[in-house]
Short mmCIF file of C-alpha atoms in Angstrom, two decimals:
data_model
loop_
_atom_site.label_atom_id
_atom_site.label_comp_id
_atom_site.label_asym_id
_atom_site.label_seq_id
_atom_site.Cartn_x
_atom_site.Cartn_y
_atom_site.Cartn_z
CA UNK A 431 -7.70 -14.72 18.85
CA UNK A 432 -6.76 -15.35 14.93
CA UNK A 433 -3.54 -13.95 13.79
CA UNK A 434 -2.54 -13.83 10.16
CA UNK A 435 1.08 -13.13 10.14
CA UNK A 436 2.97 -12.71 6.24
CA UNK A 437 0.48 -14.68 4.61
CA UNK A 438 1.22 -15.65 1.05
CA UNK A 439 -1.31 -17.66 -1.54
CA UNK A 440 -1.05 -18.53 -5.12
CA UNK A 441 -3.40 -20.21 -7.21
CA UNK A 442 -1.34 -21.36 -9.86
CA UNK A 443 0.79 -18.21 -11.27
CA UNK A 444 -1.76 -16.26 -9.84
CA UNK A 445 -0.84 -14.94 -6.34
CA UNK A 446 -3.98 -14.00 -4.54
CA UNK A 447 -2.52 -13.10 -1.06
CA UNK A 448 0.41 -11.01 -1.06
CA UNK A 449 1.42 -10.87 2.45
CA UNK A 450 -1.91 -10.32 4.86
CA UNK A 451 -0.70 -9.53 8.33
CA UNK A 452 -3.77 -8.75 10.20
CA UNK A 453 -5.00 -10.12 13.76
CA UNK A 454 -8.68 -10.46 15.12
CA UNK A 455 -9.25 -9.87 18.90
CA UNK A 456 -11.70 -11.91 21.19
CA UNK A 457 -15.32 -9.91 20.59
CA UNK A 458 -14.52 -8.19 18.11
CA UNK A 459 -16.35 -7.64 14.60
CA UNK A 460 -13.86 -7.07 11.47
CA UNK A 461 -15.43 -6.60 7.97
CA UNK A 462 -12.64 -7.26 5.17
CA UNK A 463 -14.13 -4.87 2.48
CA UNK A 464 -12.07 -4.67 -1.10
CA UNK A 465 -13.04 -5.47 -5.25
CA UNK A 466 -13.87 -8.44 -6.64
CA UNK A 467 -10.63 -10.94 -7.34
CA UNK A 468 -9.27 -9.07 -4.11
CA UNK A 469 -8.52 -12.30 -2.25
CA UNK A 470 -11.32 -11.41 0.73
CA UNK A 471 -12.76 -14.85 -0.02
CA UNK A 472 -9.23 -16.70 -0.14
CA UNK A 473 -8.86 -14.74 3.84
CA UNK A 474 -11.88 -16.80 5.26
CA UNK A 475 -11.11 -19.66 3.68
CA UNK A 476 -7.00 -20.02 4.49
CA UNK A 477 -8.39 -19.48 8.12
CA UNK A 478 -10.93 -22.20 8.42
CA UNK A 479 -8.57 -24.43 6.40
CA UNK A 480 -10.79 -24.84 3.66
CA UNK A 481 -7.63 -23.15 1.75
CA UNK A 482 -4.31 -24.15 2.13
CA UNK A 483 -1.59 -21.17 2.42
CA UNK A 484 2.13 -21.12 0.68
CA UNK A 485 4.17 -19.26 3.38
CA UNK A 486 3.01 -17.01 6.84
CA UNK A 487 1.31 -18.09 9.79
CA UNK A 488 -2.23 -18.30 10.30
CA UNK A 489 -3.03 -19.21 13.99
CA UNK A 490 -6.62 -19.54 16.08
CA UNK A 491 -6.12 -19.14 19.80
CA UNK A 492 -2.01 -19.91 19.58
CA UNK A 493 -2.89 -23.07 17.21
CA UNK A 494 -1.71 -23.01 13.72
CA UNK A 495 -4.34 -23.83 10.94
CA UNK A 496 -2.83 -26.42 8.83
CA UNK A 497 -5.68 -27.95 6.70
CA UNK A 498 -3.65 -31.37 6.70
CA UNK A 499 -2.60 -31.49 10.49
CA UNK A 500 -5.28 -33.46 12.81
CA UNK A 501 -5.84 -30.20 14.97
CA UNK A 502 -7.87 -28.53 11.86
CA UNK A 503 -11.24 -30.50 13.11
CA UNK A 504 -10.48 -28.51 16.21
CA UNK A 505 -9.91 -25.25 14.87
CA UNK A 506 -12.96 -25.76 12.54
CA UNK A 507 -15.14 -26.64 15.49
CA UNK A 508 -13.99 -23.41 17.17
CA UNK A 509 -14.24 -21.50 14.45
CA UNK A 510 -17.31 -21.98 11.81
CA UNK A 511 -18.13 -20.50 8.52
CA UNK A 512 -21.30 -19.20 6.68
CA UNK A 513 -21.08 -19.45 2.93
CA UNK A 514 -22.21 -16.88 0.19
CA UNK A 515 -24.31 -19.69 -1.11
CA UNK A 516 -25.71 -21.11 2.45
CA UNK A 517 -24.58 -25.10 1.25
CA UNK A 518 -27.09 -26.53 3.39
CA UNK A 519 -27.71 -29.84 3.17
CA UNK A 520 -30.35 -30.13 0.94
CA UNK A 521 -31.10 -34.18 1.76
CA UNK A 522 -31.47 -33.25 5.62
CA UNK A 523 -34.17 -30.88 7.34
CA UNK A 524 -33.48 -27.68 8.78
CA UNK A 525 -33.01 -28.90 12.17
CA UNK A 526 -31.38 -31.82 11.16
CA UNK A 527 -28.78 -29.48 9.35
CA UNK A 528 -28.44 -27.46 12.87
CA UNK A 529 -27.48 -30.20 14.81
CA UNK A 530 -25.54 -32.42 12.33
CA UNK A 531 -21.91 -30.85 13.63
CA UNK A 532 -22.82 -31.42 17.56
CA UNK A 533 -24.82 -34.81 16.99
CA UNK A 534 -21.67 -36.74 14.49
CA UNK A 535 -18.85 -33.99 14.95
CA UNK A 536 -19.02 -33.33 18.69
CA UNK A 537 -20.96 -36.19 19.89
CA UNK A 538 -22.93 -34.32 21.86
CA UNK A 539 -26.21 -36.23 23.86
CA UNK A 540 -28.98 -36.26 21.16
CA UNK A 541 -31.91 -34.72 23.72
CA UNK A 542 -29.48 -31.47 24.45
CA UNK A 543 -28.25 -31.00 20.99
CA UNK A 544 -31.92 -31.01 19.46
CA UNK A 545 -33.03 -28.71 22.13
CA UNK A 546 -30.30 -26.38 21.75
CA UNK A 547 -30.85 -26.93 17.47
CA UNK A 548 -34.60 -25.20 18.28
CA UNK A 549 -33.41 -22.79 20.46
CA UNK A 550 -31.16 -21.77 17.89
CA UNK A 551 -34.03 -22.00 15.27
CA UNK A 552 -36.16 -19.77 17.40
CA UNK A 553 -33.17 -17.25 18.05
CA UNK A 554 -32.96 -16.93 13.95
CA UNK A 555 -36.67 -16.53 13.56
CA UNK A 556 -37.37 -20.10 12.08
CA UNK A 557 -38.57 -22.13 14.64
CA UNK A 558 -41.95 -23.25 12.62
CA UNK A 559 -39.24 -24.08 9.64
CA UNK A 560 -37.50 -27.00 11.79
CA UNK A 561 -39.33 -29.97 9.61
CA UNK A 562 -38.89 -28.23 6.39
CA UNK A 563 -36.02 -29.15 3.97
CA UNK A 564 -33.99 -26.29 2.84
CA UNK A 565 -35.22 -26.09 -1.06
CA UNK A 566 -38.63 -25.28 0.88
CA UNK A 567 -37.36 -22.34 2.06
CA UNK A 568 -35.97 -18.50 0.66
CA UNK A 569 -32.25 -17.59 0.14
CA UNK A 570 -32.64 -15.30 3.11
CA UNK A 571 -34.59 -18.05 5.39
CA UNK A 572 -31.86 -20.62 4.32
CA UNK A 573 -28.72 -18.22 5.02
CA UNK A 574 -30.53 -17.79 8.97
CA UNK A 575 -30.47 -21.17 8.83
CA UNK A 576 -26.89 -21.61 8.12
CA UNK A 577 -26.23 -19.08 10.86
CA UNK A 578 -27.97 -21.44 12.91
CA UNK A 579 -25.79 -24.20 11.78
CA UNK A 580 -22.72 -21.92 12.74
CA UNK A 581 -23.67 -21.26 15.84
CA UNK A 582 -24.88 -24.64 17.03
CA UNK A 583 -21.03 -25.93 16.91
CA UNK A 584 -20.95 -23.19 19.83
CA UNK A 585 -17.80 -21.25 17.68
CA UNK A 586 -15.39 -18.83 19.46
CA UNK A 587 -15.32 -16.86 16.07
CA UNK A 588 -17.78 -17.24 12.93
CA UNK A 589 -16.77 -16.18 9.58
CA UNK A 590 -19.17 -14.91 7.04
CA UNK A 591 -18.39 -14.53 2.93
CA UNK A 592 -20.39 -12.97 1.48
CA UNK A 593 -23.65 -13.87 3.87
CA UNK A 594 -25.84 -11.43 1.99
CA UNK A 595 -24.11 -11.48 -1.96
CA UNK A 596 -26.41 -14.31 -2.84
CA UNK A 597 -29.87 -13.02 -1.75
CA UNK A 598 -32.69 -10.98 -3.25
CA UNK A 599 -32.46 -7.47 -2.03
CA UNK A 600 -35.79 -7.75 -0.09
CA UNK A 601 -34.33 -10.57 2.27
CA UNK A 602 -30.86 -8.69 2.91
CA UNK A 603 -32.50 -7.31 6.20
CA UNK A 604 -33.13 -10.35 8.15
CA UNK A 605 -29.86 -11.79 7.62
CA UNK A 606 -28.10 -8.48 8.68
CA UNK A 607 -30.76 -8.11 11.54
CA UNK A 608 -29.30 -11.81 13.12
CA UNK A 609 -25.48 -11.15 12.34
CA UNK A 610 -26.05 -7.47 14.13
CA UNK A 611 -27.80 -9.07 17.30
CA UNK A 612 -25.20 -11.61 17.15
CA UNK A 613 -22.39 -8.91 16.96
CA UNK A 614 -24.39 -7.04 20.00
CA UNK A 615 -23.88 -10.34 22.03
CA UNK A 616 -19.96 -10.18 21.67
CA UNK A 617 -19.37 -13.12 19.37
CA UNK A 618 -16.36 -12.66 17.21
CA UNK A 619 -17.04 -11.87 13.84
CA UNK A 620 -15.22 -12.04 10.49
CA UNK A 621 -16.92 -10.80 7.76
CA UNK A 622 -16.45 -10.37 3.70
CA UNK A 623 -19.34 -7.85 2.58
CA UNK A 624 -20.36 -5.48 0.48
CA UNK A 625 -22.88 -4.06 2.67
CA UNK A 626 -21.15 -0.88 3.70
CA UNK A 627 -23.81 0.43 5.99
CA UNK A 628 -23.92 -3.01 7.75
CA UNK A 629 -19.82 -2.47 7.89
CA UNK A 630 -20.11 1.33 9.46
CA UNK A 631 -22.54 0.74 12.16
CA UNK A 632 -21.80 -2.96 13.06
CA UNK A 633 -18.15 -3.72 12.91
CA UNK A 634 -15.59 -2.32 15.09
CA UNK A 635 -12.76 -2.30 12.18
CA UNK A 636 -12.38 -2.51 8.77
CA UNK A 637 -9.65 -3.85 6.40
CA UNK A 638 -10.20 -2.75 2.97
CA UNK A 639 -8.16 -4.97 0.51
CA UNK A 640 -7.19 -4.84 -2.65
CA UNK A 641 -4.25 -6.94 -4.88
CA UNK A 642 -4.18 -9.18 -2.31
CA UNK A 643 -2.32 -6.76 0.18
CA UNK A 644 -4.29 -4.34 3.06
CA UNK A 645 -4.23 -1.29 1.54
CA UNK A 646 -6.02 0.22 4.37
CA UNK A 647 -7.22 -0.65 7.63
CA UNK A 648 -8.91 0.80 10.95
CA UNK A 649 -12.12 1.99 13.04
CA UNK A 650 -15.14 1.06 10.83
CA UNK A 651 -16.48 4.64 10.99
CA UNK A 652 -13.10 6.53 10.68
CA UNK A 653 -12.70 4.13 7.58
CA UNK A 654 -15.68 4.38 5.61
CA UNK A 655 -16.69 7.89 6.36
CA UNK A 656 -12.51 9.26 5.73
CA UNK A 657 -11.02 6.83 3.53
CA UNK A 658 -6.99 7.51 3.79
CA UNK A 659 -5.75 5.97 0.66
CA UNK A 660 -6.58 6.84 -2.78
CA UNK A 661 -7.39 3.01 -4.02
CA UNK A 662 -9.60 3.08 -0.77
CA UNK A 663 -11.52 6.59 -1.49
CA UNK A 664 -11.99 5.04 -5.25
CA UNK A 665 -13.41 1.85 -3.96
CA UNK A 666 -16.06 3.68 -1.63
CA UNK A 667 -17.11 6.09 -4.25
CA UNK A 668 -18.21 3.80 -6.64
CA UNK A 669 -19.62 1.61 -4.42
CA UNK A 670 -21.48 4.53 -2.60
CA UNK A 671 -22.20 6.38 -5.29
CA UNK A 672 -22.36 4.10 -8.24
CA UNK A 673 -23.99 6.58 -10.61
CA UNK B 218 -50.18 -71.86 -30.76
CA UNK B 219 -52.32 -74.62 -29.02
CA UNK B 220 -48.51 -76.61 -29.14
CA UNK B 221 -46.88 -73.83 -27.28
CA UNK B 222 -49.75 -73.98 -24.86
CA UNK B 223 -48.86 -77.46 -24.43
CA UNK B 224 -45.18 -77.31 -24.07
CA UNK B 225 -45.39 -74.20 -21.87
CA UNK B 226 -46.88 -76.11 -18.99
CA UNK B 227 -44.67 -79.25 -19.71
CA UNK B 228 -41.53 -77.28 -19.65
CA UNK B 229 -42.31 -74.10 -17.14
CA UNK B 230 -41.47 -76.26 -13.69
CA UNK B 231 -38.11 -77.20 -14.98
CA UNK B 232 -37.23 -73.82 -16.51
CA UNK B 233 -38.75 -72.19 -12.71
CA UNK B 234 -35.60 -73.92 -11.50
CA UNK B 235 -33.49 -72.26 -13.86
CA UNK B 236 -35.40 -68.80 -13.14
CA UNK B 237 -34.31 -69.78 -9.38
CA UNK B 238 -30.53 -70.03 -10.04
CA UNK B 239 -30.15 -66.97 -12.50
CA UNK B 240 -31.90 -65.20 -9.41
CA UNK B 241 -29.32 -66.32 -7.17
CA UNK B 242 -26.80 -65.54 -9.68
CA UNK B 243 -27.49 -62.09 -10.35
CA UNK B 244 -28.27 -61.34 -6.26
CA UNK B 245 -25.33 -62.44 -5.54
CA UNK B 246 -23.35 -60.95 -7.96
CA UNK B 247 -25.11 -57.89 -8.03
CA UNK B 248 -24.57 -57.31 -4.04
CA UNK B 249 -20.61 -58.21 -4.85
CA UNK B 250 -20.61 -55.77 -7.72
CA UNK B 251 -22.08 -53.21 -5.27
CA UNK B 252 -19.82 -54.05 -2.68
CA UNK B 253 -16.84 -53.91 -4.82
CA UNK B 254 -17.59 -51.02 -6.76
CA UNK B 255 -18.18 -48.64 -3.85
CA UNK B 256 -14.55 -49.60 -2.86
CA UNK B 257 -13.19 -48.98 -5.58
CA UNK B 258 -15.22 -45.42 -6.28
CA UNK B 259 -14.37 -44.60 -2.69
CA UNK B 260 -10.53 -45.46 -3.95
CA UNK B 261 -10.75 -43.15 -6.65
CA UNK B 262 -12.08 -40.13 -4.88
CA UNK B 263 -10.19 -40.16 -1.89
CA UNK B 264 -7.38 -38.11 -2.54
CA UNK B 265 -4.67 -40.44 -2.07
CA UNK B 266 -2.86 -40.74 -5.34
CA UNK B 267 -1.99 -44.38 -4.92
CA UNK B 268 -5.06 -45.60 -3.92
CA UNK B 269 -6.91 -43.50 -7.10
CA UNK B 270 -4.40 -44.86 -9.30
CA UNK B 271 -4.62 -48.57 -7.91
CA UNK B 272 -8.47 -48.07 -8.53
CA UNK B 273 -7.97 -47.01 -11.65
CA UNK B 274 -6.12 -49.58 -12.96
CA UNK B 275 -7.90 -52.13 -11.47
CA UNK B 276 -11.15 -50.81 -12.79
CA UNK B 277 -9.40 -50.99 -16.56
CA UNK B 278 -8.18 -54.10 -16.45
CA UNK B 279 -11.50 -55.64 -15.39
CA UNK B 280 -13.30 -53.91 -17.85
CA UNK B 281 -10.53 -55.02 -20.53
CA UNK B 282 -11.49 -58.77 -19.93
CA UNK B 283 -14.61 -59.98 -21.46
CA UNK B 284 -17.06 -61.66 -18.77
CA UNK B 285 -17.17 -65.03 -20.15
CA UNK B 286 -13.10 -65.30 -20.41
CA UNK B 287 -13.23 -63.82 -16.57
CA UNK B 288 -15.74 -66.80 -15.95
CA UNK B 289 -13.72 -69.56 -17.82
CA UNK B 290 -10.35 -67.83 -16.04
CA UNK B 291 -12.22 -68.49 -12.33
CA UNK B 292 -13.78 -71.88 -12.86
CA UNK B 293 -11.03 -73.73 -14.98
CA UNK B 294 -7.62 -71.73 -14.01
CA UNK B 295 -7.97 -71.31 -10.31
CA UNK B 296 -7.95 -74.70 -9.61
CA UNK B 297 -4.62 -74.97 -11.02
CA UNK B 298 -3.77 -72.42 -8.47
CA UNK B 299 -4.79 -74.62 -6.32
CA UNK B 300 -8.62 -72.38 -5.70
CA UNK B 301 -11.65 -74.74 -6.49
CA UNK B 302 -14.82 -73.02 -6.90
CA UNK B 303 -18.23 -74.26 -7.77
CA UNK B 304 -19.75 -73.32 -10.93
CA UNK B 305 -22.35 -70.89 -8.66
CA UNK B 306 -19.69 -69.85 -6.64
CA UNK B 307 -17.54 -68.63 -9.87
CA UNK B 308 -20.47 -67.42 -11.85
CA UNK B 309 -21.26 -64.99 -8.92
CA UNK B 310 -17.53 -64.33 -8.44
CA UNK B 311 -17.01 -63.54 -12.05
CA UNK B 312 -20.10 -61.27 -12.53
CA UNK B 313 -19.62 -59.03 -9.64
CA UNK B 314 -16.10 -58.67 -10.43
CA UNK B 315 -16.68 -58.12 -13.76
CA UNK B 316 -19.23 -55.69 -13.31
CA UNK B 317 -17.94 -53.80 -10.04
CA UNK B 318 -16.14 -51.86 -12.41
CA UNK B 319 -19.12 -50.47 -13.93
CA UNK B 320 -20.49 -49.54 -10.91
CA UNK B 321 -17.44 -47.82 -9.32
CA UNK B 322 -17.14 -45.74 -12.89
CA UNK B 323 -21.19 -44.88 -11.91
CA UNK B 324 -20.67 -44.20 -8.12
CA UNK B 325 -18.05 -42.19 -9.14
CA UNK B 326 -19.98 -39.65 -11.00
CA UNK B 327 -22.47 -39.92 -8.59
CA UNK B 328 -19.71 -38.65 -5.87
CA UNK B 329 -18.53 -35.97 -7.77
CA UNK B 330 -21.57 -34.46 -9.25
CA UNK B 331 -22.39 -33.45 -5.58
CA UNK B 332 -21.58 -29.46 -5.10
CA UNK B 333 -18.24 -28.72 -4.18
CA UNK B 334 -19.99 -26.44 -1.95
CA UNK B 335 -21.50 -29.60 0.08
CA UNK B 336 -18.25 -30.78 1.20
CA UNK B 337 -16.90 -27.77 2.00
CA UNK B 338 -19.70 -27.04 4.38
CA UNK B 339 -19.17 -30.77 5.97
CA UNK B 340 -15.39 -29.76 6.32
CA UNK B 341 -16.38 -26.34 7.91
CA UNK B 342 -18.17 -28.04 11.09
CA UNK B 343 -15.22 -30.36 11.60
CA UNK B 344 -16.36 -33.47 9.44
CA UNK B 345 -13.38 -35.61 8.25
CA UNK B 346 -13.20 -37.75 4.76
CA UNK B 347 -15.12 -40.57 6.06
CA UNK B 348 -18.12 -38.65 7.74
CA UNK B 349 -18.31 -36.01 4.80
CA UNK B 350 -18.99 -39.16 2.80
CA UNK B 351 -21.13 -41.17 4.97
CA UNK B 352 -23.32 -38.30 6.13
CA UNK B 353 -23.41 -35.77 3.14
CA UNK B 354 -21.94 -36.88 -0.13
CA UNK B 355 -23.23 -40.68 -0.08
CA UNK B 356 -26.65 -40.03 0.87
CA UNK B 357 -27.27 -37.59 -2.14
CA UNK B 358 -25.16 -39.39 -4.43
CA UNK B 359 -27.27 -42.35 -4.17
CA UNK B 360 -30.04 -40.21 -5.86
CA UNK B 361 -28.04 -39.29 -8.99
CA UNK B 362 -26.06 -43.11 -9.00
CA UNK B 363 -29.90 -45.16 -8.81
CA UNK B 364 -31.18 -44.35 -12.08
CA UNK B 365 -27.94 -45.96 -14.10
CA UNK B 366 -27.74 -48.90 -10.83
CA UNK B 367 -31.53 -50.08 -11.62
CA UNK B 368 -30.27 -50.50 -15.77
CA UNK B 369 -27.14 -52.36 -14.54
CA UNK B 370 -29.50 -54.45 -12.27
CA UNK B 371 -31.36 -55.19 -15.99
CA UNK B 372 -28.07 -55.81 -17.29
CA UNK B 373 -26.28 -58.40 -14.75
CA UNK B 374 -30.13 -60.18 -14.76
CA UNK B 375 -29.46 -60.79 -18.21
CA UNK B 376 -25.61 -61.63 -18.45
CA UNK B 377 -26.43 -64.15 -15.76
CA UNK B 378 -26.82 -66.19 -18.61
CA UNK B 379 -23.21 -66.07 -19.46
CA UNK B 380 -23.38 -68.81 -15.82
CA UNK B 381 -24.47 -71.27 -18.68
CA UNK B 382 -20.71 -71.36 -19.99
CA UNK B 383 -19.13 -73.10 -17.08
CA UNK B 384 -22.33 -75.47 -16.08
CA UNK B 385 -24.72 -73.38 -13.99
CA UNK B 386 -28.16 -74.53 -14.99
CA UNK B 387 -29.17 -71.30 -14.59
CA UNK B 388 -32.86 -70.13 -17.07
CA UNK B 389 -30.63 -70.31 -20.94
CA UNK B 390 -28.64 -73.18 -20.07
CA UNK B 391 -32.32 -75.10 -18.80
CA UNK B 392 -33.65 -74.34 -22.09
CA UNK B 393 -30.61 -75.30 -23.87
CA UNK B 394 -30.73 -78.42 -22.04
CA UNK B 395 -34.30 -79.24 -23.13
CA UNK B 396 -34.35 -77.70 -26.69
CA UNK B 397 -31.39 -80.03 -27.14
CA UNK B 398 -33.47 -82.98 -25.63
CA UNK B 399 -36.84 -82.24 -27.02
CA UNK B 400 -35.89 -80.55 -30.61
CA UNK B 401 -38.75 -78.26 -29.56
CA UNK B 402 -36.41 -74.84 -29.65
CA UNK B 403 -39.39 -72.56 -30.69
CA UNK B 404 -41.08 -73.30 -27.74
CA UNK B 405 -38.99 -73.51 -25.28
CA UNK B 406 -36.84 -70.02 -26.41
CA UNK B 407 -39.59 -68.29 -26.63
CA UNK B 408 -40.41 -69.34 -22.93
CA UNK B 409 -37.08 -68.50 -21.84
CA UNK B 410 -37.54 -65.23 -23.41
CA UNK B 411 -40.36 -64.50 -21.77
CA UNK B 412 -39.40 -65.65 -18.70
CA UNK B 413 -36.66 -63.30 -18.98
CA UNK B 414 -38.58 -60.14 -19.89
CA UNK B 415 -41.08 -60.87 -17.33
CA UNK B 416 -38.26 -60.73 -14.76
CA UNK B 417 -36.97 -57.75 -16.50
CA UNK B 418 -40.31 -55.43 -16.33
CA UNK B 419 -40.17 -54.92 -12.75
CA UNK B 420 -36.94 -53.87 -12.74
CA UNK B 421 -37.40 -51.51 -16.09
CA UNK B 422 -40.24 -49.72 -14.21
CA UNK B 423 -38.78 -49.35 -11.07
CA UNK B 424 -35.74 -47.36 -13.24
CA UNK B 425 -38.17 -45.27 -14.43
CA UNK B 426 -39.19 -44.55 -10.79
CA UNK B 427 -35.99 -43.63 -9.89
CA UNK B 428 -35.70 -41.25 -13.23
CA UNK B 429 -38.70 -39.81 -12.48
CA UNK B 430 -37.77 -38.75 -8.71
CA UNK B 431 -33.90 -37.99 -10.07
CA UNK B 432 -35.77 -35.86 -12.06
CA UNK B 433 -38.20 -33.94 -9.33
CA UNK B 434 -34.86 -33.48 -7.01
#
């Protein structure tokens, strides 16, 4: 469903993505694990377009993402994006936020998009938060809520950076708890974490990254739990066993 | 005292008519300004390098031209260029103008003081330039830009009285026109003073208002 073939980016003399090959299949759940500076980010955000790429491919569904080409409203309405810092919109209420992308974007009819914005509200756990404006609410209530946002375009694929990075320990749980029922549902997933236990049981593979090439890739479990390369087996020790 | 008194109530139903057109004046011009300046702010921030630079020119050579030589150039040059405008109809031309570029400089930093983050979420449900702007930047801009609009509101209320220079018997050039009649020029400045400050007040409290619920946000 998204294929990254030979993807280069530079920011500046800085080249961030050294040639990501790396393809995500219909369904399927793919944590992109790897340091800080790594270029996980820079993945997520070349394929939504937010990010323009040098040289490669990056394609959703057999249509290239180019962020300056007409067709990137269409691959960004197939494909949405949850931020490490939610970026709700803070002037608009929580439903409001749900349904902006199917009310303006879409131009979906009002009465079907607001009911499907609740629905969506309810399936998050924040369906007595739909009045409420988004400074009103916690970093882990507001990060459901961008979920919500996500999947109100009705995405083939979401894309999460970060989703938990931002949020106080305590609240990590409820986030996880939606993006794991979410995964158990069969929607395709993308995800940047650090949460390795979330990576193990939830996705199906893993790419660990590092320098901005794959150093490593495969089964989540067969991944984490026998780490092949030595960069990767360094990375999961100290972030498994940070003492 | 008892003199002013006096004069006061003589004076106060001709200088209402000036109050009237230095109303009109600085509507007028302050809707143009408005107008003008979100074009040209929206020029500026939209990514296109010849419409940002157009803007920015634009905005520096209005800003290079003091308001009373902009009013003089309307009113007594344009009819040589075969454009005749009334004195009202230059005034408010010449004000918003002149002042658009003030605005645009103050919806600009409006625009981008909003969180990167904000557009990029817009962009990530499909949202193109103009939505972005219409449904997510604008609306929270307006917040950050009112404060600084309600002092240029202060501002173009009193500049109006630059109108006086090419004719418009706007509040200053009333009480120039009876001082100079009447040799009574305590009295009737000091009226046209306070005349002026009384229309100010409402619009100095209502930009601390708009500081106060900048400042809650």
């Amino acid at each position: 469903m998204i294929e990254l073939t030979d993807v280069h980016k530079s920011f500046g003399q800085n080249e961030v993505l050294k040639g990501i090959s790396a393809s995500v299949q219909k369904g399927e759940v793919v944590c992109i694990i790897g340091p800080s500076g790594s270029g996980k980010s820079t993945i997520l955000r070349c394929i939504n377009g937010l990010e323009s790429y040098d040289r490669g491919e990056i394609s959703v569904e057999g249509l290239k993402v180019d962020r300056d080409a007409p067709s990137i409203v269409n691959i960004r309405t197939q494909v949405s994006m949850v931020f490490q810092r939610f970026n709700l919109f803070p002037h608009r209420t929580v439903l409001e936020n749900v349904v902006e992308g199917p009310l303006f974007v879409k131009k979906e009819p009002r009465a079907q998009v607001l009911e499907r914005g609740r629905a969506l509200l309810a399936q998050v756990g924040l369906a007595e938060k739909a009045d409420a404006h988004p400074p009103q609410l916690s970093g882990g209530q507001q990060q459901r809520v961008a979920i919500a946002r996500a999947l109100a375009m009705q995405p083939k694929a979401i894309l999460f950076d970060e989703p938990t990075s931002a949020l106080d320990p305590e609240l990590v749980g409820d986030v996880l708890g939606v993006m794991r029922k979410l995964a158990d549902d069969g929607m395709t997933m993308v995800v940047v974490t650090h949460e390795m236990g979330f990576a193990r049981d939830v996705a199906d593979r893993v790419l660990f990254i590092d320098g901005g090439v794959i150093v490593e890739q495969g089964p989540a479990k067969a991944l984490l739990n026998q780490p092949q390369h030595p960069r990767t087996q360094d990375f999961l020790r100290r972030v498994l066993h940070p003492l | 005292m008892k003199g002013f008194w006096h004069d006061a109530v003589e004076f106060f139903p001709i200088l209402m008519n000036g109050v009237a057109l230095t109303i009109v004046v600085t509507i007028g011009s302050l809707l143009l300004s408005t107008v003008l300046g979100l074009i040209w702010a929206m020029m500026r921030v939209s990514g296109i390098k010849a419409l940002s630079m157009l803007s920015a020119s634009l905005i520096n050579v209005i800003r290079g031209i003091p308001i009373i030589v902009l009013l003089f150039y309307l009113y007594f040059v344009m009819p040589d260029l075969g454009v005749t405008l009334s004195a009202l109809q230059a005034a408010i031309l010449g004000l918003g103008i002149a002042y658009s570029a003030y605005q645009a400089e103050n919806f600009r930093a409006g625009i981008e003081a909003i969180d990167k983050g904000q557009i990029e979420a817009a962009q990530s449900i499909g949202m193109g330039w103009w939505l972005t702007m219409r449904r997510v930047v604008l609306p929270q801009a307006v917040r950050i830009v009112l404060p600084p609009y309600g002092n240029v509101m202060i501002m173009m209320l009193k500049d109006s009285s630059q109108a006086s220079t090419i004719t418009v018997a706007e509040l200053a050039l009333q009480g120039k026109l009876i001082a100079s009649s009447t040799f009574k020029n305590t009295s009737v400045f000091t009226l046209v003073a306070l005349m002026y400050l009384t229309m100010s007040i409402p619009l100095i409290l209502l930009v601390r208002h708009f500081e106060k619920r900048a400042g809650k946000k």
